[in-house]
Coordinates of C-alpha atoms in Angstrom, one line a residue:
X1 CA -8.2 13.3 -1.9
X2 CA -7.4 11.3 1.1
X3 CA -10.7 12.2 2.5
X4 CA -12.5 11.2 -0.7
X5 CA -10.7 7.5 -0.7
X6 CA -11.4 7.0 3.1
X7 CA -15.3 7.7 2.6
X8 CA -15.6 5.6 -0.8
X9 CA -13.7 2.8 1.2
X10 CA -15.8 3.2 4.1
X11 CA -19.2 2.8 2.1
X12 CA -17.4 0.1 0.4
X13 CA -17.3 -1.8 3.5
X14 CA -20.8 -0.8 4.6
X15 CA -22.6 -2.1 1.6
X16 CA -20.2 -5.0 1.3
X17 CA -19.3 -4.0 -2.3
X18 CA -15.9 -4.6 -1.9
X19 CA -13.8 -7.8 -2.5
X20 CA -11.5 -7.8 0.2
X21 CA -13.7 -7.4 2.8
X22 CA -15.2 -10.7 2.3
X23 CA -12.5 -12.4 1.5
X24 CA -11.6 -13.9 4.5
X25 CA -15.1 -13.9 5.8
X26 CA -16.7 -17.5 5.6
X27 CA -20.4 -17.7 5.5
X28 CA -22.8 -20.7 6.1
X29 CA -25.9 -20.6 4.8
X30 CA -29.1 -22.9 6.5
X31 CA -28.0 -25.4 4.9
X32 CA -24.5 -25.5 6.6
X33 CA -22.6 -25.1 3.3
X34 CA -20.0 -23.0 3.6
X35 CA -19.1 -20.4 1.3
X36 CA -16.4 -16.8 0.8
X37 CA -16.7 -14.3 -1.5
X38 CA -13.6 -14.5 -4.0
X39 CA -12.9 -11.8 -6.8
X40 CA -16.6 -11.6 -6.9
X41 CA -17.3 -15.0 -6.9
X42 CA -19.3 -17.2 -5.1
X43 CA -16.6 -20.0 -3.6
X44 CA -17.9 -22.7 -1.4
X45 CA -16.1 -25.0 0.2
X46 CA -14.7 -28.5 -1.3
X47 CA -13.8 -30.9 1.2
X48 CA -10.8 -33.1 0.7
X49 CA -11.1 -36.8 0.3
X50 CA -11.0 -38.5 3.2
X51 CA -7.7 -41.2 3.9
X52 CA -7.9 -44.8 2.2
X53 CA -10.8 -43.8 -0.3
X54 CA -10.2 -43.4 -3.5
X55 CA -12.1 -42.8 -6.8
X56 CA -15.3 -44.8 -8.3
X57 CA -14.8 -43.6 -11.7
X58 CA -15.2 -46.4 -13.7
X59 CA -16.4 -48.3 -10.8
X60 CA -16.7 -52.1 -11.0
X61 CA -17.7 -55.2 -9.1
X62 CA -17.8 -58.9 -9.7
X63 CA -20.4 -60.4 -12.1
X64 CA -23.8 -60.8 -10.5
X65 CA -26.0 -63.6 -12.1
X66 CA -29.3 -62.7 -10.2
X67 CA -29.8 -58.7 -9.1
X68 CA -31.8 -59.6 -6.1
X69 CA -33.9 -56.1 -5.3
X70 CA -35.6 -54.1 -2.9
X71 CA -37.9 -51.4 -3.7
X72 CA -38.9 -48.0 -1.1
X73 CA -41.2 -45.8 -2.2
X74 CA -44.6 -47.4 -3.7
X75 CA -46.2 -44.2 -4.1
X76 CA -46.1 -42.2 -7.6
X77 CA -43.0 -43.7 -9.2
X78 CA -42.8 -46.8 -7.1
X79 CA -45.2 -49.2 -8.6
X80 CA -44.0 -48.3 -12.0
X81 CA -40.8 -49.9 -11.2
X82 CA -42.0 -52.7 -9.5
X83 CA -43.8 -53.5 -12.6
X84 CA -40.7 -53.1 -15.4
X85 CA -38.5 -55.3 -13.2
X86 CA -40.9 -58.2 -13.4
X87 CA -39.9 -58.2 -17.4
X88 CA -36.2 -58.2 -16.8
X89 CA -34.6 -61.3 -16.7
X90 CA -32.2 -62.7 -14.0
X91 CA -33.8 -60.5 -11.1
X92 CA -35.5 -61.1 -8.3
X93 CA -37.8 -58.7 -6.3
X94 CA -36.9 -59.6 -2.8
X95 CA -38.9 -56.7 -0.8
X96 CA -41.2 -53.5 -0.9
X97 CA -41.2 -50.9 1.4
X98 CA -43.5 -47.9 1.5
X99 CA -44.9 -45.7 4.6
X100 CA -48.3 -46.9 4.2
X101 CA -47.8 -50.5 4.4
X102 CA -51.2 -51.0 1.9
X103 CA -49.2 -49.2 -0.9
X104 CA -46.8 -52.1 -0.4
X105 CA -48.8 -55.1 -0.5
X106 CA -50.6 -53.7 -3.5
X107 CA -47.3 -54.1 -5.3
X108 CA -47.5 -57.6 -5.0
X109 CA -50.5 -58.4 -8.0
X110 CA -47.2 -57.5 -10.0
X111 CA -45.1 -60.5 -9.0
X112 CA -48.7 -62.5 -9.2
X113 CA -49.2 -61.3 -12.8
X114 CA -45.4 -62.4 -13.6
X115 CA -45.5 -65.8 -11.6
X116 CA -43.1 -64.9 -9.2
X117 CA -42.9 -65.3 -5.2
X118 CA -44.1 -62.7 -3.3
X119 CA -42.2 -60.4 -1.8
X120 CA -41.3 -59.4 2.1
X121 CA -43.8 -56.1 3.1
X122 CA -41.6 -53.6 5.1
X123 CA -43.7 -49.9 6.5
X124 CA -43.8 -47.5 8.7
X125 CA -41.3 -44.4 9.0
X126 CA -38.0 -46.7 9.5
X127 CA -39.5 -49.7 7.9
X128 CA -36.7 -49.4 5.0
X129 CA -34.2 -49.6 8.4
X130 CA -34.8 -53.6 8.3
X131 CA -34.8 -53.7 4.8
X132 CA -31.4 -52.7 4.1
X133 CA -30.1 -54.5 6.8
X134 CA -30.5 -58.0 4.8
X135 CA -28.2 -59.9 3.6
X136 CA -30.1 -61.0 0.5
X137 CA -30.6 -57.9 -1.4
X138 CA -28.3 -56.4 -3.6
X139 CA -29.3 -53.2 -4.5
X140 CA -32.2 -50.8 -3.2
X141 CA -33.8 -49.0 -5.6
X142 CA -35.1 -46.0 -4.5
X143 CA -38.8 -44.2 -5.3
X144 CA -39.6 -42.2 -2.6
X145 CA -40.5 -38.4 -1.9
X146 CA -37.6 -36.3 -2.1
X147 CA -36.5 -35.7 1.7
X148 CA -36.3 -39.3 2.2
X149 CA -33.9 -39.9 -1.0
X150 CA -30.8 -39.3 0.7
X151 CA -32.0 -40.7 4.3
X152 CA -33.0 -44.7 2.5
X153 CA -29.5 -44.0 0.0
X154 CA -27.3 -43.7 2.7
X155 CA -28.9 -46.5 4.9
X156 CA -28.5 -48.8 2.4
X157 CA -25.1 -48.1 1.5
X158 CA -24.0 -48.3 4.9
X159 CA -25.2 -51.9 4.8
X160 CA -23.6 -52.9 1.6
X161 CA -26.2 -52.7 -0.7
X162 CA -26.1 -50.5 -4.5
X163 CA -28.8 -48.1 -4.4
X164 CA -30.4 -46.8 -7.3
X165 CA -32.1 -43.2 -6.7
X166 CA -35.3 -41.4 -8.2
X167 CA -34.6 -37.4 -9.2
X168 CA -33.6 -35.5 -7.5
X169 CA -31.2 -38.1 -5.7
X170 CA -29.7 -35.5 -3.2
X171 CA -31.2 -32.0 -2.3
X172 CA -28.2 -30.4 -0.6
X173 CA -24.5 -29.8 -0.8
X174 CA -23.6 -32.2 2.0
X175 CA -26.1 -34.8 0.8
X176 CA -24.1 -34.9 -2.3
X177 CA -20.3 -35.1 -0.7
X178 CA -22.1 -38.0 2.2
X179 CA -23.1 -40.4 -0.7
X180 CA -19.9 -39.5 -2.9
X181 CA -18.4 -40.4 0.5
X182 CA -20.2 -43.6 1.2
X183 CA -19.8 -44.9 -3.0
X184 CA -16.0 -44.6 -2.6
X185 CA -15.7 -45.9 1.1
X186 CA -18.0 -48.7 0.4
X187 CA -17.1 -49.5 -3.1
X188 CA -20.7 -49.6 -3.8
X189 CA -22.5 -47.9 -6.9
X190 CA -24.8 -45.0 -6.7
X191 CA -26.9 -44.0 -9.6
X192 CA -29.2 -41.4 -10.1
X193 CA -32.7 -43.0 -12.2
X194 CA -32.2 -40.2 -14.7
X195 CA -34.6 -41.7 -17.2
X196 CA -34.4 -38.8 -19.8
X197 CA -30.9 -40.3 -20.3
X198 CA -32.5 -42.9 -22.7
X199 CA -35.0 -41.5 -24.5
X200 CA -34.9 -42.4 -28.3
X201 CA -33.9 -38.5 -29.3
X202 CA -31.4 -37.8 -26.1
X203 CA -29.7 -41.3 -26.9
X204 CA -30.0 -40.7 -31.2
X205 CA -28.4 -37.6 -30.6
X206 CA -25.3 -38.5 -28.3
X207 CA -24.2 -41.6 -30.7
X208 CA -24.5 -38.1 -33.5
X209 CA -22.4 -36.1 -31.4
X210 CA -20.1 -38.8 -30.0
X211 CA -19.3 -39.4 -33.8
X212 CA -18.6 -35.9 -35.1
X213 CA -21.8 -35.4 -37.2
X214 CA -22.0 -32.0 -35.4
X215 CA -18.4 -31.2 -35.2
X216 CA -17.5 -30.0 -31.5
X217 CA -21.0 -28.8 -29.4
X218 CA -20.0 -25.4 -27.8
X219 CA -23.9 -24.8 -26.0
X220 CA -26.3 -26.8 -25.2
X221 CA -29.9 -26.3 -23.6
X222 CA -32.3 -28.0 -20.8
X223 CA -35.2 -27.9 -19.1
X224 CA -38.0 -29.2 -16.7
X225 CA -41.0 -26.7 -18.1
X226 CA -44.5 -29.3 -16.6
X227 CA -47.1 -27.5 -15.6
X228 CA -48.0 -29.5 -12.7
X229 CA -51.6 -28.4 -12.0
X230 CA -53.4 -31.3 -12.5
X231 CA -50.7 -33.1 -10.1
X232 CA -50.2 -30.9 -7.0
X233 CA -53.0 -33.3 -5.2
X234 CA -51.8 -36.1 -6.0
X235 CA -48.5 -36.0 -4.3
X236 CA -48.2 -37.6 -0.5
X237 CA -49.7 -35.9 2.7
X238 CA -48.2 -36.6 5.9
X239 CA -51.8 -36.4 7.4
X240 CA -54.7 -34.3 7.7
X241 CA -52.9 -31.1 8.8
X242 CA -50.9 -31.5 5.6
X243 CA -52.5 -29.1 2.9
X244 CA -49.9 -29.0 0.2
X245 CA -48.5 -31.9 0.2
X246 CA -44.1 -32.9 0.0
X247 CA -43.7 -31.5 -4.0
X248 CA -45.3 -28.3 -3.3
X249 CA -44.0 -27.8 0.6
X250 CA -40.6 -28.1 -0.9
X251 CA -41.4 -25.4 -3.9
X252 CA -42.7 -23.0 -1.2
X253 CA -39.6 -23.5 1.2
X254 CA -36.4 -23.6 -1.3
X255 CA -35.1 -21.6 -3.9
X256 CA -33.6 -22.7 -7.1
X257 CA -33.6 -25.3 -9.7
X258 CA -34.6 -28.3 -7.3
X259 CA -35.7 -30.8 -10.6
X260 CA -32.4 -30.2 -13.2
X261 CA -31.9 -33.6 -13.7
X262 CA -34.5 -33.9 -16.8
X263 CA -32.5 -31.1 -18.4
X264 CA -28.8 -31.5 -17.4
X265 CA -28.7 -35.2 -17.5
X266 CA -28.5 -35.5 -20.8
X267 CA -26.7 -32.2 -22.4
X268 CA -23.9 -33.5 -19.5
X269 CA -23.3 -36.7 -21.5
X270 CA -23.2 -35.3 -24.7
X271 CA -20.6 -32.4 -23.5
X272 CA -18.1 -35.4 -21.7
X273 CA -18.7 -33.7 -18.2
X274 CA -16.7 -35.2 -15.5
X275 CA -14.8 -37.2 -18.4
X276 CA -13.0 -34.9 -20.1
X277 CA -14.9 -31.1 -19.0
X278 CA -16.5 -29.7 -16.3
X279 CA -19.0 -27.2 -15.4
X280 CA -17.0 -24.4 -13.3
X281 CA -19.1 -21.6 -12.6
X282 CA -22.7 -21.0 -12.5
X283 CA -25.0 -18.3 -12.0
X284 CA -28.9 -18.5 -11.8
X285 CA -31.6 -16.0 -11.8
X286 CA -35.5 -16.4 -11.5
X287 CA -38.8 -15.0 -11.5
X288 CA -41.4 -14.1 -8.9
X289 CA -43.6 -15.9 -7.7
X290 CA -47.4 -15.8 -8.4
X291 CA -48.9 -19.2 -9.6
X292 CA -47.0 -21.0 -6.7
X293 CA -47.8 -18.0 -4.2
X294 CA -51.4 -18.7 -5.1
X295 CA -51.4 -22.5 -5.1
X296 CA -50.4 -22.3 -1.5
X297 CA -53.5 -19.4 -0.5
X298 CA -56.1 -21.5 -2.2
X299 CA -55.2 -24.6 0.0
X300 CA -54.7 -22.6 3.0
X301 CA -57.0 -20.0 3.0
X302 CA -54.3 -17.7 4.1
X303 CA -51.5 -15.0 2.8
X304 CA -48.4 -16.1 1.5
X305 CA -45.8 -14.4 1.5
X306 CA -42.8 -16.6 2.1
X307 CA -42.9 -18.8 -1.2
X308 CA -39.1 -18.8 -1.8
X309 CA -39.2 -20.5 -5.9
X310 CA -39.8 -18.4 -8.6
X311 CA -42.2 -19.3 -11.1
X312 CA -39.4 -19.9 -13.8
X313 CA -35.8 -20.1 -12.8
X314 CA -32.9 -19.8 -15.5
X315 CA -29.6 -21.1 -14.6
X316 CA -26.8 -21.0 -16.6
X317 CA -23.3 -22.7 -16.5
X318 CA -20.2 -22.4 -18.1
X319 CA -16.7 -25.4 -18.1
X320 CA -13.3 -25.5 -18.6
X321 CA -13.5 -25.7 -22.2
X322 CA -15.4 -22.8 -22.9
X323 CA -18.9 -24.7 -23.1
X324 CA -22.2 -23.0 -22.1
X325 CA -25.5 -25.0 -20.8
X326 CA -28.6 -23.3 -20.2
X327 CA -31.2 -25.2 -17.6
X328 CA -35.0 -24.1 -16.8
X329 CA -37.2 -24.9 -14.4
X330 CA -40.9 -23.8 -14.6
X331 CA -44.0 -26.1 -12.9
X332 CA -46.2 -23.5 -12.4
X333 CA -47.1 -21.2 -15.7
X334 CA -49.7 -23.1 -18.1
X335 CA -47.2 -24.0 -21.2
X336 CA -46.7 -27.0 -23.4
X337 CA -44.1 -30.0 -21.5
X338 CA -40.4 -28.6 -22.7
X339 CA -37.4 -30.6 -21.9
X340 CA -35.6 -28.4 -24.6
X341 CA -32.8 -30.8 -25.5
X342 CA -31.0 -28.6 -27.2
X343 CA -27.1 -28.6 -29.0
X344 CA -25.1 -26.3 -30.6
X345 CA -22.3 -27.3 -32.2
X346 CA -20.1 -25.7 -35.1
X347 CA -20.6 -28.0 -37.8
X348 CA -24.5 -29.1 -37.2
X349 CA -27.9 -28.7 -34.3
X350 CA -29.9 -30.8 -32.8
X351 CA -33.1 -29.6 -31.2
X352 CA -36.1 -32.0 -29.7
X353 CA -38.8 -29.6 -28.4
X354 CA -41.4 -28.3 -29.6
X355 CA -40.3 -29.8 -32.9
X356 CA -37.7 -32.2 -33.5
X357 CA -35.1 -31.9 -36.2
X358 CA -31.7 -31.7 -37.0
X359 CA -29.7 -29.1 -39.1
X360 CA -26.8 -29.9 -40.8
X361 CA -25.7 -28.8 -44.7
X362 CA -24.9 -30.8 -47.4
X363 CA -21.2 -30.9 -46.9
X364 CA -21.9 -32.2 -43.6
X365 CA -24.4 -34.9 -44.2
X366 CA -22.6 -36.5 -47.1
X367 CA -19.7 -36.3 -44.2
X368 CA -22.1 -38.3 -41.8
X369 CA -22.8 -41.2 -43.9
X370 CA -25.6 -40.4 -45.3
X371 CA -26.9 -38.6 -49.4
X372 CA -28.8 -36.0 -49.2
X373 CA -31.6 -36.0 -51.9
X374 CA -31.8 -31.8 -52.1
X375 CA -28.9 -30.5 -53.9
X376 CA -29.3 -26.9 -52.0
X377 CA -29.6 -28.4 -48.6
X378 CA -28.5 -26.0 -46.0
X379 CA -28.5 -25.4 -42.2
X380 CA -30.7 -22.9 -42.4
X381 CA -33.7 -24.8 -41.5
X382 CA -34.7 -28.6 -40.5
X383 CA -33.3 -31.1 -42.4
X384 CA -36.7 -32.6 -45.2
X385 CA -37.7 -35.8 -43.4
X386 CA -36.1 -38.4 -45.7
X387 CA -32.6 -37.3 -45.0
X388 CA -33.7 -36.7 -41.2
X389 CA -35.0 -40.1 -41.7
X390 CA -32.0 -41.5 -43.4
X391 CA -29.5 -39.8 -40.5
X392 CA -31.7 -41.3 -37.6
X393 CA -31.1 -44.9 -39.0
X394 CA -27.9 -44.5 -39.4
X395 CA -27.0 -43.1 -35.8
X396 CA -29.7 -45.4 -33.9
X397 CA -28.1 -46.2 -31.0
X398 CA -27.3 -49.4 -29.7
X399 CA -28.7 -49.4 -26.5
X400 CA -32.4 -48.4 -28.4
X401 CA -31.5 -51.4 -30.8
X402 CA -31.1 -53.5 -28.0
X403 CA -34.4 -52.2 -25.8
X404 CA -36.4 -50.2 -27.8
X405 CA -39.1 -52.4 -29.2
X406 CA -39.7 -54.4 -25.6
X407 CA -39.5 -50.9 -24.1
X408 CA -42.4 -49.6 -26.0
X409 CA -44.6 -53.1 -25.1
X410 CA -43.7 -52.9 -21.2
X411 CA -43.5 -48.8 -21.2
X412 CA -42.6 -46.2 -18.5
X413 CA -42.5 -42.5 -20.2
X414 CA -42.7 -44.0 -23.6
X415 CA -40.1 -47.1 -23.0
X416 CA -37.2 -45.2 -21.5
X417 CA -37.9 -46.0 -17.7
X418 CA -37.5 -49.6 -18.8
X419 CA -34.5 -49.1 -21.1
X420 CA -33.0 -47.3 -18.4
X421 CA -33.8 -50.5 -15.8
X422 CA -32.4 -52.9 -17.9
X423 CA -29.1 -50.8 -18.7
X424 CA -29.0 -51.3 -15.0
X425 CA -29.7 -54.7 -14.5
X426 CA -26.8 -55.0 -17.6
X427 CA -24.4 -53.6 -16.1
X428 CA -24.5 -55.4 -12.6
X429 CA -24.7 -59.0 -14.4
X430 CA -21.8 -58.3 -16.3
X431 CA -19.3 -56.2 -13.9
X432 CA -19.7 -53.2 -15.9
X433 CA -19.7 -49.2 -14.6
X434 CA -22.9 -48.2 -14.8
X435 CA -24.1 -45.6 -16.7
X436 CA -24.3 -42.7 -14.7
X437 CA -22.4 -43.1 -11.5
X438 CA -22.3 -40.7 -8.0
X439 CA -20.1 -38.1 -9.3
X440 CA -22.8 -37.7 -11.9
X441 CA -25.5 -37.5 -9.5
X442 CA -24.0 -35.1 -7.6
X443 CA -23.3 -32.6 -10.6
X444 CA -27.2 -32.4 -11.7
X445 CA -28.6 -32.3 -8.4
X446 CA -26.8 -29.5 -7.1
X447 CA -27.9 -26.9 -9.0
X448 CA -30.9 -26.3 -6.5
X449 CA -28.4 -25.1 -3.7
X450 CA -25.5 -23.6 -5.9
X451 CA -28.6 -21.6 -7.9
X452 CA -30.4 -20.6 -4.8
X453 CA -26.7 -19.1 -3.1
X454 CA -26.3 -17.4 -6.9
X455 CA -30.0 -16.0 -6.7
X456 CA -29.9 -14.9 -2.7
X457 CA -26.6 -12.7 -3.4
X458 CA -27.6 -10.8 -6.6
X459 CA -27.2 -13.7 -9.1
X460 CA -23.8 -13.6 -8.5
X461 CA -21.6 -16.0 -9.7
X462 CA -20.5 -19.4 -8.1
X463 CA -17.7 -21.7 -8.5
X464 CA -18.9 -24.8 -9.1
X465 CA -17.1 -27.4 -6.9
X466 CA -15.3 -30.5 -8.6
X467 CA -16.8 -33.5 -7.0
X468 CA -14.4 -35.8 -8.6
X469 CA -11.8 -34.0 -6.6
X470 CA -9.3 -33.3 -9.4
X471 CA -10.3 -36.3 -11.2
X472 CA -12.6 -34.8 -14.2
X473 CA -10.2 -35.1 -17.0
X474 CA -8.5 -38.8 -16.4
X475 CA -11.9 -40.4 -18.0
X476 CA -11.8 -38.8 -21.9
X477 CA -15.3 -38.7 -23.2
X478 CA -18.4 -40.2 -22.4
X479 CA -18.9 -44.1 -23.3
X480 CA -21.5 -46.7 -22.2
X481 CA -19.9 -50.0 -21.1
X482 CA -20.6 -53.3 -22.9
X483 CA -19.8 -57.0 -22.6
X484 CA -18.4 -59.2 -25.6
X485 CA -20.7 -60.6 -27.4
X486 CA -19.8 -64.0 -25.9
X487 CA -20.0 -63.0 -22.4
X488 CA -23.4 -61.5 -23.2
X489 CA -24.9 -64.0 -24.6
X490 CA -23.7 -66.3 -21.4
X491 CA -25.1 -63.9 -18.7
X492 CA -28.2 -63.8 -20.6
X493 CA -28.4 -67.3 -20.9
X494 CA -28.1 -67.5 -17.2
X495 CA -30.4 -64.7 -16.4
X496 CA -33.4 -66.9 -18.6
X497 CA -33.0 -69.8 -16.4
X498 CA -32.6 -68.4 -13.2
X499 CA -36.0 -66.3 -14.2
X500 CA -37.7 -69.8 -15.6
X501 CA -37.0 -71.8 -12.2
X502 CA -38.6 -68.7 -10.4
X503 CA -41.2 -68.6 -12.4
X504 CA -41.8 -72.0 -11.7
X505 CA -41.8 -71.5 -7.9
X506 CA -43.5 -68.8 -7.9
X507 CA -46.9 -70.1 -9.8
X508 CA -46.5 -73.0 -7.5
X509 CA -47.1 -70.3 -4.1
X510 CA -49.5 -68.4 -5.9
X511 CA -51.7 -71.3 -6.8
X512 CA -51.6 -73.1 -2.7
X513 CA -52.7 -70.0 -1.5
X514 CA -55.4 -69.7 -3.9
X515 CA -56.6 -73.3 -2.6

């Protein structure tokens, strides 16, 4: 018998199936994250807050009457931007920055269309460098390819500025401690541009689920399915060499869930994480690849056979209260655009793709506020469209009755890119927290690297770390900030004026260098 338990614990340590081997072993993957295998778990490593900094939940700063800006990134998602902010009251658009220094001036028939001054052209590789370091910017909002996110983020808040960042806003584990790091050191606010966040179902259904219609939501689903074939040209080439271009270089060379923002971003809110929950463990699974195996040998004209992203990856997550979100990813199989949006709670469901609708019985309507006109209703299908109708009205949340008309005129996505701006620009010019701050940008981007360890050790499962540092359950629940109506109406007020007299100045340039 002692013979038999020598050789089983011998081939235990040989295939590395048993626990206590590992234990003490500390790994590092290529992304210098460092991980140890724990009862079977996945454990990386959380690093302790660094002396004199202290939380930004619920981070504020004094009142700014004009949001001066500075945009990087005037490729894809750039100009957009550019555009909505010429709409927003009280801002000013002090600089662009792009690579390609054309892509940046062509930004400026925006501020000619609006009437206002043009703006100071910044390019080349570090031209964002001399952008941040001014002293009349206040926040850098952020549009670039992916690898250069975190690079322009940190820069600027090492100078003092806000930063606003496009999705994915960090790509790696460290990425996401340096800028939590930097927000709480600096003071400074870091948001993630989650614009999915403030679309008119995601932000129906959270003012529904904030008020009980669906009792307490237990599961939630999300998902990036975008079958980007018509796109993979489109994205930026660093030259002619370049073949794939940055979107589907990154696909080929990482593993995981590298666009969960669309998905988790909203589910997050509605479950209270990081105010009240918090996601601790994952594990994330995926299929081969074939479409994006292929993309690469038809640009190429050669074998792949390193392309590390499945086709579809699955990741699920489970918190402390006994939640469970499901996230996909798929930009490769030809299917209809799926964000799934999906909740689960015990007295109701919401669901947004392919159909949207809401389920909820009689009993629970008539709790909600609102009569149903079918006697029999039940939750066994959709409700009819006059009570879903009726429920919609009643739940519309502020923020859409607020934006949502102007938002469908000036657009971005349908109006939520411009919601999402001006919730922004809100909260800066009247010393609110933001919407969605660094902790909160650090929680949905992570899921590339936490899925990819899951998915290159068997899908086994990983802790998730608690980026709050012990911090998750002082905030309870999930709230946007708003002024009184008093102080509102005086910020706006301001915001008009300062945006008349630049309007003014700015049709004055425009027309002397027309002469």
């Amino acid at each position: 018998m002692k013979k038999i338990g020598l050789l089983v614990l011998s081939l235990c340590f040989a295939f590395g199936a048993c626990s206590t081997q590992t234990a003490t072993t500390v790994q590092t993957t290529e992304k210098g994250t460092q991980w140890e295998w724990k009862n079977g778990t996945i454990v990386v490593q959380t690093p302790e807050r660094p002396a004199g900094q202290k939380s930004v939940l619920g981070l504020t700063v004094p009142k700014m009457e004009v949001v001066r800006v500075g945009f990087v990134g005037l490729g894809m998602r750039g100009p957009g931007a550019v555009a909505r902010f010429t709409y927003i009251p009280g801002t000013q658009i002090v600089a662009l920055c792009d690579y390609e220094q054309e892509r940046a001036e062509r930004c400026q028939k925006y501020l000619e269309k609006a009437s206002l001054p043009k703006a100071a052209v910044y390019s080349g590789a570090t031209g964002y460098e001399e952008l941040c370091k001014r002293d009349d910017i206040d926040l850098v909002y952020i549009a670039a390819d992916w690898l250069h996110h975190f690079p322009v983020a940190k820069c600027a808040l090492e100078n003092g500025k806000h930063v606003a960042i496009e999705v994915p806003s960090a790509m790696n584990l460290q990425e996401c401690w340096d800028l939590i790091n930097l927000s709480e050191a600096n003071r400074k606010h870091c948001m993630i541009l989650e614009n999915c966040c403030y679309d008119w179902f995601e932000m129906n259904t959270l003012n529904m689920a904030q008020q009980g219609v669906f009792g307490e939501v237990i599961r939630a689903q999300g998902a990036y399915i975008h079958n980007l074939e018509p796109f993979w040209d489109y994205y930026w080439k660093n030259g002619e060499g370049d073949k794939l271009g940055w979107r589907l270089d990154y696909n080929m060379k990482h593993r995981g869930d590298v666009y969960a923002t669309h998905g988790l971003g909203p589910v997050a809110q509605a479950l209270d994480i990081h105010r009240g929950d918090r996601v601790t463990t994952l594990v994330a699974m995926d299929t081969k690849s074939v479409v994006g195996k292929a993309l690469v040998e038809d640009r190429t004209d050669s074998t792949c056979n390193n392309f590390r992203n499945g086709d579809h990856t699955t990741t699920l997550l489970r918190t402390a209260n006994g939640k469970v979100i499901e996230i996909q990813h798929n930009v490769m199989t030809p299917q209809p655009y799926n964000r799934l949006y999906q909740l689960t709670g015990t007295k109701g469901f919401a669901n947004k793709y392919p159909v949207e609708g809401y389920a909820l019985d009689a009993k629970q309507l008539s709790a909600s506020g609102v009569q149903p006109k079918v006697d029999d209703l039940s939750s066994h299908g959709f409700l009819p469209d006059a009570e879903m109708k009726a429920l919609v009205e009643k739940y519309q949340h502020p923020i859409l009755k607020k934006y949502g008309e102007m938002a469908k005129e000036v657009g971005g996505h349908g109006g939520m890119d411009f919601i999402m701006d001006s919730r922004l620009v809100y909260c800066l010019q009247n010393g609110l927290p933001l919407d969605m701050d660094v902790y909160d940008l650090a929680e949905w981007c992570c899921l590339a690297e936490l899925g990819e360890l899951s998915m290159d050790n068997g899908c086994a499962a990983v802790e998730f770390p608690d980026f709050t540092r012990g911090e998750w359950n002082v905030v309870k629940g999930y709230k946007h900030a708003y002024a009184a109506p008093e102080e509102e109406a005086a910020t706006a007020k301001k915001a008009a004026e300062f945006t008349a007299k630049l309007k003014e100045q700015g049709a004055k340039e425009w027309a002397a260098e027309k002469k």
